[in-house]
Amino acid sequence: MLEVRHLDVWYGAAQALFDVSLQVGGGELVVLQGLNGAGKSTLLQAIMGMSPRAAGAISYQNQSIERWEPYRRALAGLGYVAEGRRLFTGLTVRENLRLAVRGDVRAREARALQLFPALATMLDRPSGRMSGGEQQMLAIARTLMTGPTLLLLDEPCEGIAPLLVEAIAQALLALKREGVTFLVAEQNRMLAAHADRILTLVAGQLRER
Ligand code: ATP
């Protein structure tokens, strides 16, 4: 489904990823682990088309996407949730959700709220007045409004209370049962117990175990 071959990424003259190759099969949940600065965020951003300079091949559902702009990758089914959530904090929960929608608004919103029922109780609240965990749920729910088939999640559970981590894990597993594919970067191995496979980045190079 997703295949990355011989990916190199640079920031200016500094190389951050070295000859990274990986595959994620349809419906798989793959966890990408590694220390701070190992290149996890860089890899997700490169898959999404957001790197300043990258070389290598990336294909999704048998189409070469490495030359595509990020919006086109999103249209093809890639959904990306950045580290740190990046919500529009002045907008309400509902506004954040509707901003991103593609397709049937009501159906998508109903599904997102079914997965994250806590959000349904705070639809009119500005997202800046939610806890970190609630904001993370909203960031994921907002990406779901585009109907992605592959979710690229950057540290979805970092700094979040254990109860909400469990709620997020359950929502992701429900999506996985529907066939959604996941590549999840995380340092703290919170979702690793649910992973089909774990990949490890060490100083910009991939190790599989
Ligand atoms: P973290 O969990 O701390 O985000 P990470 O594994 O996601 O770590 P990256 O953020 O991808 O790691 O960083 C990989 C390397 O690229 C690091 O050496 C980092 O300093 C460098 N880097 C990341 N972003 C930039 C940038 N915008 N400009 C220059 N160098 C960068």
PDB file of C-alpha atoms and ligand atoms in Angstrom:
ATOM      1  CA  MET A   1       0.000   0.000   0.000  1.00  0.00           C
ATOM      2  CA  LEU A   2       2.703   2.508   1.075  1.00  0.00           C
ATOM      3  CA  GLU A   3       6.212   1.907  -0.158  1.00  0.00           C
ATOM      4  CA  VAL A   4       9.236   4.100   0.500  1.00  0.00           C
ATOM      5  CA  ARG A   5      12.469   3.290  -1.304  1.00  0.00           C
ATOM      6  CA  HIS A   6      15.912   4.760  -0.750  1.00  0.00           C
ATOM      7  CA  LEU A   7      14.657   7.971   0.804  1.00  0.00           C
ATOM      8  CA  ASP A   8      17.185  10.671   1.663  1.00  0.00           C
ATOM      9  CA  VAL A   9      16.112  13.986   3.220  1.00  0.00           C
ATOM     10  CA  TRP A  10      18.168  17.095   3.874  1.00  0.00           C
ATOM     11  CA  TYR A  11      17.712  20.314   5.823  1.00  0.00           C
ATOM     12  CA  GLY A  12      20.094  22.624   4.021  1.00  0.00           C
ATOM     13  CA  ALA A  13      23.431  20.849   3.971  1.00  0.00           C
ATOM     14  CA  ALA A  14      22.531  18.553   6.876  1.00  0.00           C
ATOM     15  CA  GLN A  15      21.181  15.142   5.933  1.00  0.00           C
ATOM     16  CA  ALA A  16      18.429  13.908   8.288  1.00  0.00           C
ATOM     17  CA  LEU A  17      17.390  10.601   6.623  1.00  0.00           C
ATOM     18  CA  PHE A  18      19.721   8.106   4.956  1.00  0.00           C
ATOM     19  CA  ASP A  19      18.513   5.522   2.431  1.00  0.00           C
ATOM     20  CA  VAL A  20      15.269   4.742   4.253  1.00  0.00           C
ATOM     21  CA  SER A  21      13.167   1.970   2.719  1.00  0.00           C
ATOM     22  CA  LEU A  22       9.966   0.587   4.206  1.00  0.00           C
ATOM     23  CA  GLN A  23       6.583  -0.831   3.339  1.00  0.00           C
ATOM     24  CA  VAL A  24       3.298  -0.556   5.174  1.00  0.00           C
ATOM     25  CA  GLY A  25       0.637  -3.036   4.078  1.00  0.00           C
ATOM     26  CA  GLY A  26      -3.070  -2.235   3.840  1.00  0.00           C
ATOM     27  CA  GLY A  27      -4.687  -2.327   7.312  1.00  0.00           C
ATOM     28  CA  GLU A  28      -1.383  -2.549   9.156  1.00  0.00           C
ATOM     29  CA  LEU A  29      -0.470  -0.480  12.199  1.00  0.00           C
ATOM     30  CA  VAL A  30       3.248   0.201  12.085  1.00  0.00           C
ATOM     31  CA  VAL A  31       4.957   2.062  14.906  1.00  0.00           C
ATOM     32  CA  LEU A  32       8.043   4.094  14.154  1.00  0.00           C
ATOM     33  CA  GLN A  33      10.187   4.582  17.193  1.00  0.00           C
ATOM     34  CA  GLY A  34      13.462   6.329  17.870  1.00  0.00           C
ATOM     35  CA  LEU A  35      15.080   8.890  20.098  1.00  0.00           C
ATOM     36  CA  ASN A  36      14.667  12.647  19.862  1.00  0.00           C
ATOM     37  CA  GLY A  37      16.126  13.830  16.595  1.00  0.00           C
ATOM     38  CA  ALA A  38      16.285  10.341  15.057  1.00  0.00           C
ATOM     39  CA  GLY A  39      14.177  11.546  12.124  1.00  0.00           C
ATOM     40  CA  LYS A  40      10.658  10.281  12.882  1.00  0.00           C
ATOM     41  CA  SER A  41       8.901  13.588  12.139  1.00  0.00           C
ATOM     42  CA  THR A  42      11.113  14.110   9.102  1.00  0.00           C
ATOM     43  CA  LEU A  43      10.050  10.736   7.673  1.00  0.00           C
ATOM     44  CA  LEU A  44       6.317  11.377   8.148  1.00  0.00           C
ATOM     45  CA  GLN A  45       6.667  14.839   6.628  1.00  0.00           C
ATOM     46  CA  ALA A  46       8.581  13.450   3.650  1.00  0.00           C
ATOM     47  CA  ILE A  47       5.834  10.877   3.029  1.00  0.00           C
ATOM     48  CA  MET A  48       3.327  13.747   3.122  1.00  0.00           C
ATOM     49  CA  GLY A  49       5.451  15.820   0.721  1.00  0.00           C
ATOM     50  CA  MET A  50       6.449  18.496   3.194  1.00  0.00           C
ATOM     51  CA  SER A  51      10.219  18.133   3.170  1.00  0.00           C
ATOM     52  CA  PRO A  52      12.433  20.934   1.910  1.00  0.00           C
ATOM     53  CA  ARG A  53      14.595  18.502  -0.063  1.00  0.00           C
ATOM     54  CA  ALA A  54      14.110  14.780  -0.551  1.00  0.00           C
ATOM     55  CA  ALA A  55      15.298  12.115  -2.965  1.00  0.00           C
ATOM     56  CA  GLY A  56      13.979   8.582  -3.376  1.00  0.00           C
ATOM     57  CA  ALA A  57      10.751   6.875  -4.365  1.00  0.00           C
ATOM     58  CA  ILE A  58       7.427   6.919  -2.537  1.00  0.00           C
ATOM     59  CA  SER A  59       4.404   5.062  -3.818  1.00  0.00           C
ATOM     60  CA  TYR A  60       0.907   4.741  -2.457  1.00  0.00           C
ATOM     61  CA  GLN A  61      -1.604   2.258  -3.827  1.00  0.00           C
ATOM     62  CA  ASN A  62       0.782   1.589  -6.701  1.00  0.00           C
ATOM     63  CA  GLN A  63       1.057   5.223  -7.776  1.00  0.00           C
ATOM     64  CA  SER A  64       4.325   7.121  -7.585  1.00  0.00           C
ATOM     65  CA  ILE A  65       3.564  10.116  -5.388  1.00  0.00           C
ATOM     66  CA  GLU A  66       7.031  11.494  -4.609  1.00  0.00           C
ATOM     67  CA  ARG A  67       6.582  14.439  -6.944  1.00  0.00           C
ATOM     68  CA  TRP A  68       3.077  15.285  -5.771  1.00  0.00           C
ATOM     69  CA  GLU A  69       2.206  18.354  -3.716  1.00  0.00           C
ATOM     70  CA  PRO A  70       0.923  17.580  -0.182  1.00  0.00           C
ATOM     71  CA  TYR A  71      -2.694  18.441  -1.074  1.00  0.00           C
ATOM     72  CA  ARG A  72      -2.632  15.868  -3.855  1.00  0.00           C
ATOM     73  CA  ARG A  73      -1.289  13.226  -1.475  1.00  0.00           C
ATOM     74  CA  ALA A  74      -4.126  14.135   0.893  1.00  0.00           C
ATOM     75  CA  LEU A  75      -6.632  13.709  -1.935  1.00  0.00           C
ATOM     76  CA  ALA A  76      -5.136  10.279  -2.596  1.00  0.00           C
ATOM     77  CA  GLY A  77      -5.984   9.255   0.986  1.00  0.00           C
ATOM     78  CA  LEU A  78      -3.005  10.273   3.128  1.00  0.00           C
ATOM     79  CA  GLY A  79      -3.939  11.957   6.404  1.00  0.00           C
ATOM     80  CA  TYR A  80      -1.288  13.611   8.585  1.00  0.00           C
ATOM     81  CA  VAL A  81      -1.589  14.695  12.216  1.00  0.00           C
ATOM     82  CA  ALA A  82       1.427  16.775  13.190  1.00  0.00           C
ATOM     83  CA  GLU A  83       3.109  16.701  16.563  1.00  0.00           C
ATOM     84  CA  GLY A  84       1.713  19.393  18.834  1.00  0.00           C
ATOM     85  CA  ARG A  85      -1.773  19.226  17.340  1.00  0.00           C
ATOM     86  CA  ARG A  86      -1.840  22.535  15.386  1.00  0.00           C
ATOM     87  CA  LEU A  87      -5.491  23.368  15.902  1.00  0.00           C
ATOM     88  CA  PHE A  88      -7.161  26.676  15.212  1.00  0.00           C
ATOM     89  CA  THR A  89      -7.487  27.482  18.896  1.00  0.00           C
ATOM     90  CA  GLY A  90      -9.882  30.410  18.401  1.00  0.00           C
ATOM     91  CA  LEU A  91     -12.316  28.176  16.548  1.00  0.00           C
ATOM     92  CA  THR A  92     -14.724  25.810  18.229  1.00  0.00           C
ATOM     93  CA  VAL A  93     -14.541  22.038  18.057  1.00  0.00           C
ATOM     94  CA  ARG A  94     -17.276  21.977  15.397  1.00  0.00           C
ATOM     95  CA  GLU A  95     -15.585  24.684  13.343  1.00  0.00           C
ATOM     96  CA  ASN A  96     -12.277  22.843  13.449  1.00  0.00           C
ATOM     97  CA  LEU A  97     -13.998  19.701  12.206  1.00  0.00           C
ATOM     98  CA  ARG A  98     -15.964  21.367   9.414  1.00  0.00           C
ATOM     99  CA  LEU A  99     -12.943  23.268   8.169  1.00  0.00           C
ATOM    100  CA  ALA A 100     -11.341  20.091   6.963  1.00  0.00           C
ATOM    101  CA  VAL A 101     -14.265  18.181   5.561  1.00  0.00           C
ATOM    102  CA  ARG A 102     -14.343  16.423   2.236  1.00  0.00           C
ATOM    103  CA  GLY A 103     -17.448  14.518   1.216  1.00  0.00           C
ATOM    104  CA  ASP A 104     -20.589  14.162   3.313  1.00  0.00           C
ATOM    105  CA  VAL A 105     -20.165  16.508   6.297  1.00  0.00           C
ATOM    106  CA  ARG A 106     -22.834  14.942   8.458  1.00  0.00           C
ATOM    107  CA  ALA A 107     -21.715  11.376   7.939  1.00  0.00           C
ATOM    108  CA  ARG A 108     -18.058  12.209   8.520  1.00  0.00           C
ATOM    109  CA  GLU A 109     -18.810  14.285  11.610  1.00  0.00           C
ATOM    110  CA  ALA A 110     -21.080  11.595  13.035  1.00  0.00           C
ATOM    111  CA  ARG A 111     -18.372   8.967  12.581  1.00  0.00           C
ATOM    112  CA  ALA A 112     -15.654  11.174  14.096  1.00  0.00           C
ATOM    113  CA  LEU A 113     -17.845  11.903  17.125  1.00  0.00           C
ATOM    114  CA  GLN A 114     -18.723   8.234  17.478  1.00  0.00           C
ATOM    115  CA  LEU A 115     -15.020   7.454  17.677  1.00  0.00           C
ATOM    116  CA  PHE A 116     -14.361  10.342  20.073  1.00  0.00           C
ATOM    117  CA  PRO A 117     -17.590  10.750  22.077  1.00  0.00           C
ATOM    118  CA  ALA A 118     -15.911  13.204  24.457  1.00  0.00           C
ATOM    119  CA  LEU A 119     -15.813  15.739  21.596  1.00  0.00           C
ATOM    120  CA  ALA A 120     -19.571  15.537  21.131  1.00  0.00           C
ATOM    121  CA  THR A 121     -20.062  17.086  24.556  1.00  0.00           C
ATOM    122  CA  MET A 122     -17.970  20.170  23.697  1.00  0.00           C
ATOM    123  CA  LEU A 123     -18.792  21.033  20.093  1.00  0.00           C
ATOM    124  CA  ASP A 124     -19.195  24.757  20.772  1.00  0.00           C
ATOM    125  CA  ARG A 125     -16.095  25.101  22.923  1.00  0.00           C
ATOM    126  CA  PRO A 126     -13.081  26.977  21.518  1.00  0.00           C
ATOM    127  CA  SER A 127     -10.423  24.344  21.031  1.00  0.00           C
ATOM    128  CA  GLY A 128      -7.932  26.474  22.940  1.00  0.00           C
ATOM    129  CA  ARG A 129      -9.948  25.709  26.070  1.00  0.00           C
ATOM    130  CA  MET A 130      -9.580  21.943  25.923  1.00  0.00           C
ATOM    131  CA  SER A 131      -7.078  19.669  27.630  1.00  0.00           C
ATOM    132  CA  GLY A 132      -4.083  18.396  25.674  1.00  0.00           C
ATOM    133  CA  GLY A 133      -5.696  14.992  25.247  1.00  0.00           C
ATOM    134  CA  GLU A 134      -8.970  16.481  24.042  1.00  0.00           C
ATOM    135  CA  GLN A 135      -7.067  18.634  21.570  1.00  0.00           C
ATOM    136  CA  GLN A 136      -5.259  15.556  20.293  1.00  0.00           C
ATOM    137  CA  MET A 137      -8.581  13.781  19.785  1.00  0.00           C
ATOM    138  CA  LEU A 138      -9.816  16.803  17.850  1.00  0.00           C
ATOM    139  CA  ALA A 139      -6.666  16.911  15.716  1.00  0.00           C
ATOM    140  CA  ILE A 140      -7.190  13.254  14.771  1.00  0.00           C
ATOM    141  CA  ALA A 141     -10.945  13.734  14.285  1.00  0.00           C
ATOM    142  CA  ARG A 142     -10.288  16.726  12.039  1.00  0.00           C
ATOM    143  CA  THR A 143      -8.004  14.652   9.824  1.00  0.00           C
ATOM    144  CA  LEU A 144     -10.680  11.928   9.703  1.00  0.00           C
ATOM    145  CA  MET A 145     -13.039  14.483   8.133  1.00  0.00           C
ATOM    146  CA  THR A 146     -11.031  14.092   4.905  1.00  0.00           C
ATOM    147  CA  GLY A 147     -11.675  10.336   4.842  1.00  0.00           C
ATOM    148  CA  PRO A 148      -8.033   9.155   4.867  1.00  0.00           C
ATOM    149  CA  THR A 149      -7.086   5.554   4.138  1.00  0.00           C
ATOM    150  CA  LEU A 150      -3.560   5.955   5.588  1.00  0.00           C
ATOM    151  CA  LEU A 151      -2.982   7.934   8.784  1.00  0.00           C
ATOM    152  CA  LEU A 152       0.455   9.348   9.550  1.00  0.00           C
ATOM    153  CA  LEU A 153       0.429  10.288  13.243  1.00  0.00           C
ATOM    154  CA  ASP A 154       3.278  12.113  14.963  1.00  0.00           C
ATOM    155  CA  GLU A 155       3.454  11.435  18.710  1.00  0.00           C
ATOM    156  CA  PRO A 156      -0.328  11.144  19.157  1.00  0.00           C
ATOM    157  CA  CYS A 157      -0.079  10.200  22.839  1.00  0.00           C
ATOM    158  CA  GLU A 158       2.741  12.416  24.042  1.00  0.00           C
ATOM    159  CA  GLY A 159       1.988  14.341  27.220  1.00  0.00           C
ATOM    160  CA  ILE A 160      -1.552  13.011  27.472  1.00  0.00           C
ATOM    161  CA  ALA A 161      -3.305  11.605  30.553  1.00  0.00           C
ATOM    162  CA  PRO A 162      -3.462   7.755  30.588  1.00  0.00           C
ATOM    163  CA  LEU A 163      -7.258   7.597  30.367  1.00  0.00           C
ATOM    164  CA  LEU A 164      -7.268   9.696  27.210  1.00  0.00           C
ATOM    165  CA  VAL A 165      -4.353   7.704  25.767  1.00  0.00           C
ATOM    166  CA  GLU A 166      -6.549   4.620  26.150  1.00  0.00           C
ATOM    167  CA  ALA A 167      -9.491   6.388  24.469  1.00  0.00           C
ATOM    168  CA  ILE A 168      -7.269   7.427  21.563  1.00  0.00           C
ATOM    169  CA  ALA A 169      -5.824   3.902  21.250  1.00  0.00           C
ATOM    170  CA  GLN A 170      -9.313   2.385  21.165  1.00  0.00           C
ATOM    171  CA  ALA A 171     -10.456   4.849  18.488  1.00  0.00           C
ATOM    172  CA  LEU A 172      -7.406   4.077  16.343  1.00  0.00           C
ATOM    173  CA  LEU A 173      -7.986   0.333  16.737  1.00  0.00           C
ATOM    174  CA  ALA A 174     -11.626   0.751  15.694  1.00  0.00           C
ATOM    175  CA  LEU A 175     -10.421   2.536  12.546  1.00  0.00           C
ATOM    176  CA  LYS A 176      -7.879  -0.206  11.945  1.00  0.00           C
ATOM    177  CA  ARG A 177     -10.663  -2.789  12.066  1.00  0.00           C
ATOM    178  CA  GLU A 178     -12.356  -0.792   9.293  1.00  0.00           C
ATOM    179  CA  GLY A 179      -9.226  -1.166   7.193  1.00  0.00           C
ATOM    180  CA  VAL A 180      -7.453   2.144   7.850  1.00  0.00           C
ATOM    181  CA  THR A 181      -3.647   1.843   7.711  1.00  0.00           C
ATOM    182  CA  PHE A 182      -1.337   3.534  10.226  1.00  0.00           C
ATOM    183  CA  LEU A 183       2.225   4.727  10.459  1.00  0.00           C
ATOM    184  CA  VAL A 184       2.663   6.163  13.954  1.00  0.00           C
ATOM    185  CA  ALA A 185       5.800   7.906  15.200  1.00  0.00           C
ATOM    186  CA  GLU A 186       6.271   7.694  18.926  1.00  0.00           C
ATOM    187  CA  GLN A 187       9.140   7.750  21.339  1.00  0.00           C
ATOM    188  CA  ASN A 188       7.290   6.431  24.355  1.00  0.00           C
ATOM    189  CA  ARG A 189       5.919   3.185  22.928  1.00  0.00           C
ATOM    190  CA  MET A 190       2.379   3.881  24.062  1.00  0.00           C
ATOM    191  CA  LEU A 191       0.797   2.285  21.000  1.00  0.00           C
ATOM    192  CA  ALA A 192       3.572  -0.234  20.442  1.00  0.00           C
ATOM    193  CA  ALA A 193       1.592  -2.973  22.202  1.00  0.00           C
ATOM    194  CA  HIS A 194      -1.018  -2.680  19.426  1.00  0.00           C
ATOM    195  CA  ALA A 195       1.471  -2.570  16.565  1.00  0.00           C
ATOM    196  CA  ASP A 196       1.707  -5.180  13.835  1.00  0.00           C
ATOM    197  CA  ARG A 197       5.331  -4.162  13.371  1.00  0.00           C
ATOM    198  CA  ILE A 198       7.821  -1.805  14.962  1.00  0.00           C
ATOM    199  CA  LEU A 199      10.454   0.074  12.992  1.00  0.00           C
ATOM    200  CA  THR A 200      13.279   1.931  14.681  1.00  0.00           C
ATOM    201  CA  LEU A 201      15.083   4.974  13.376  1.00  0.00           C
ATOM    202  CA  VAL A 202      18.614   5.498  14.632  1.00  0.00           C
ATOM    203  CA  ALA A 203      20.286   8.719  13.527  1.00  0.00           C
ATOM    204  CA  GLY A 204      18.296   8.858  10.302  1.00  0.00           C
ATOM    205  CA  GLN A 205      18.651   5.177   9.400  1.00  0.00           C
ATOM    206  CA  LEU A 206      16.010   2.490   9.683  1.00  0.00           C
ATOM    207  CA  ARG A 207      16.288  -0.732  11.675  1.00  0.00           C
ATOM    208  CA  GLU A 208      13.499  -3.267  11.619  1.00  0.00           C
ATOM    209  CA  ARG A 209      12.913  -5.592  14.507  1.00  0.00           C
TER     210      ARG A 209
HETATM  211  P1  ATP B   1      11.500  14.533  17.854  1.00  0.00           P
HETATM  212  O1  ATP B   1      10.708  13.468  18.511  1.00  0.00           O
HETATM  213  O2  ATP B   1      12.372  15.290  18.770  1.00  0.00           O
HETATM  214  O3  ATP B   1      10.685  15.416  16.932  1.00  0.00           O
HETATM  215  P2  ATP B   1      12.329  13.114  15.523  1.00  0.00           P
HETATM  216  O4  ATP B   1      12.770  11.703  15.581  1.00  0.00           O
HETATM  217  O5  ATP B   1      10.975  13.384  15.015  1.00  0.00           O
HETATM  218  O6  ATP B   1      12.547  13.766  16.931  1.00  0.00           O
HETATM  219  P3  ATP B   1      13.197  14.993  13.567  1.00  0.00           P
HETATM  220  O7  ATP B   1      12.411  16.099  14.158  1.00  0.00           O
HETATM  221  O8  ATP B   1      12.701  14.372  12.322  1.00  0.00           O
HETATM  222  O9  ATP B   1      13.410  13.849  14.639  1.00  0.00           O
HETATM  223  O10 ATP B   1      14.693  15.490  13.344  1.00  0.00           O
HETATM  224  C1  ATP B   1      15.669  14.748  12.609  1.00  0.00           C
HETATM  225  C2  ATP B   1      16.912  15.604  12.413  1.00  0.00           C
HETATM  226  O11 ATP B   1      16.613  16.680  11.533  1.00  0.00           O
HETATM  227  C3  ATP B   1      17.447  16.232  13.691  1.00  0.00           C
HETATM  228  O12 ATP B   1      18.841  16.235  13.612  1.00  0.00           O
HETATM  229  C4  ATP B   1      16.896  17.633  13.644  1.00  0.00           C
HETATM  230  O13 ATP B   1      17.758  18.521  14.320  1.00  0.00           O
HETATM  231  C5  ATP B   1      16.857  17.931  12.165  1.00  0.00           C
HETATM  232  N1  ATP B   1      15.757  18.846  11.824  1.00  0.00           N
HETATM  233  C6  ATP B   1      14.448  18.625  12.018  1.00  0.00           C
HETATM  234  N2  ATP B   1      13.701  19.646  11.555  1.00  0.00           N
HETATM  235  C7  ATP B   1      14.571  20.553  11.060  1.00  0.00           C
HETATM  236  C8  ATP B   1      14.431  21.836  10.436  1.00  0.00           C
HETATM  237  N3  ATP B   1      13.228  22.370  10.220  1.00  0.00           N
HETATM  238  N4  ATP B   1      15.557  22.466  10.072  1.00  0.00           N
HETATM  239  C9  ATP B   1      16.785  21.926  10.261  1.00  0.00           C
HETATM  240  N5  ATP B   1      16.978  20.723  10.825  1.00  0.00           N
HETATM  241  C10 ATP B   1      15.893  20.040  11.228  1.00  0.00           C
END
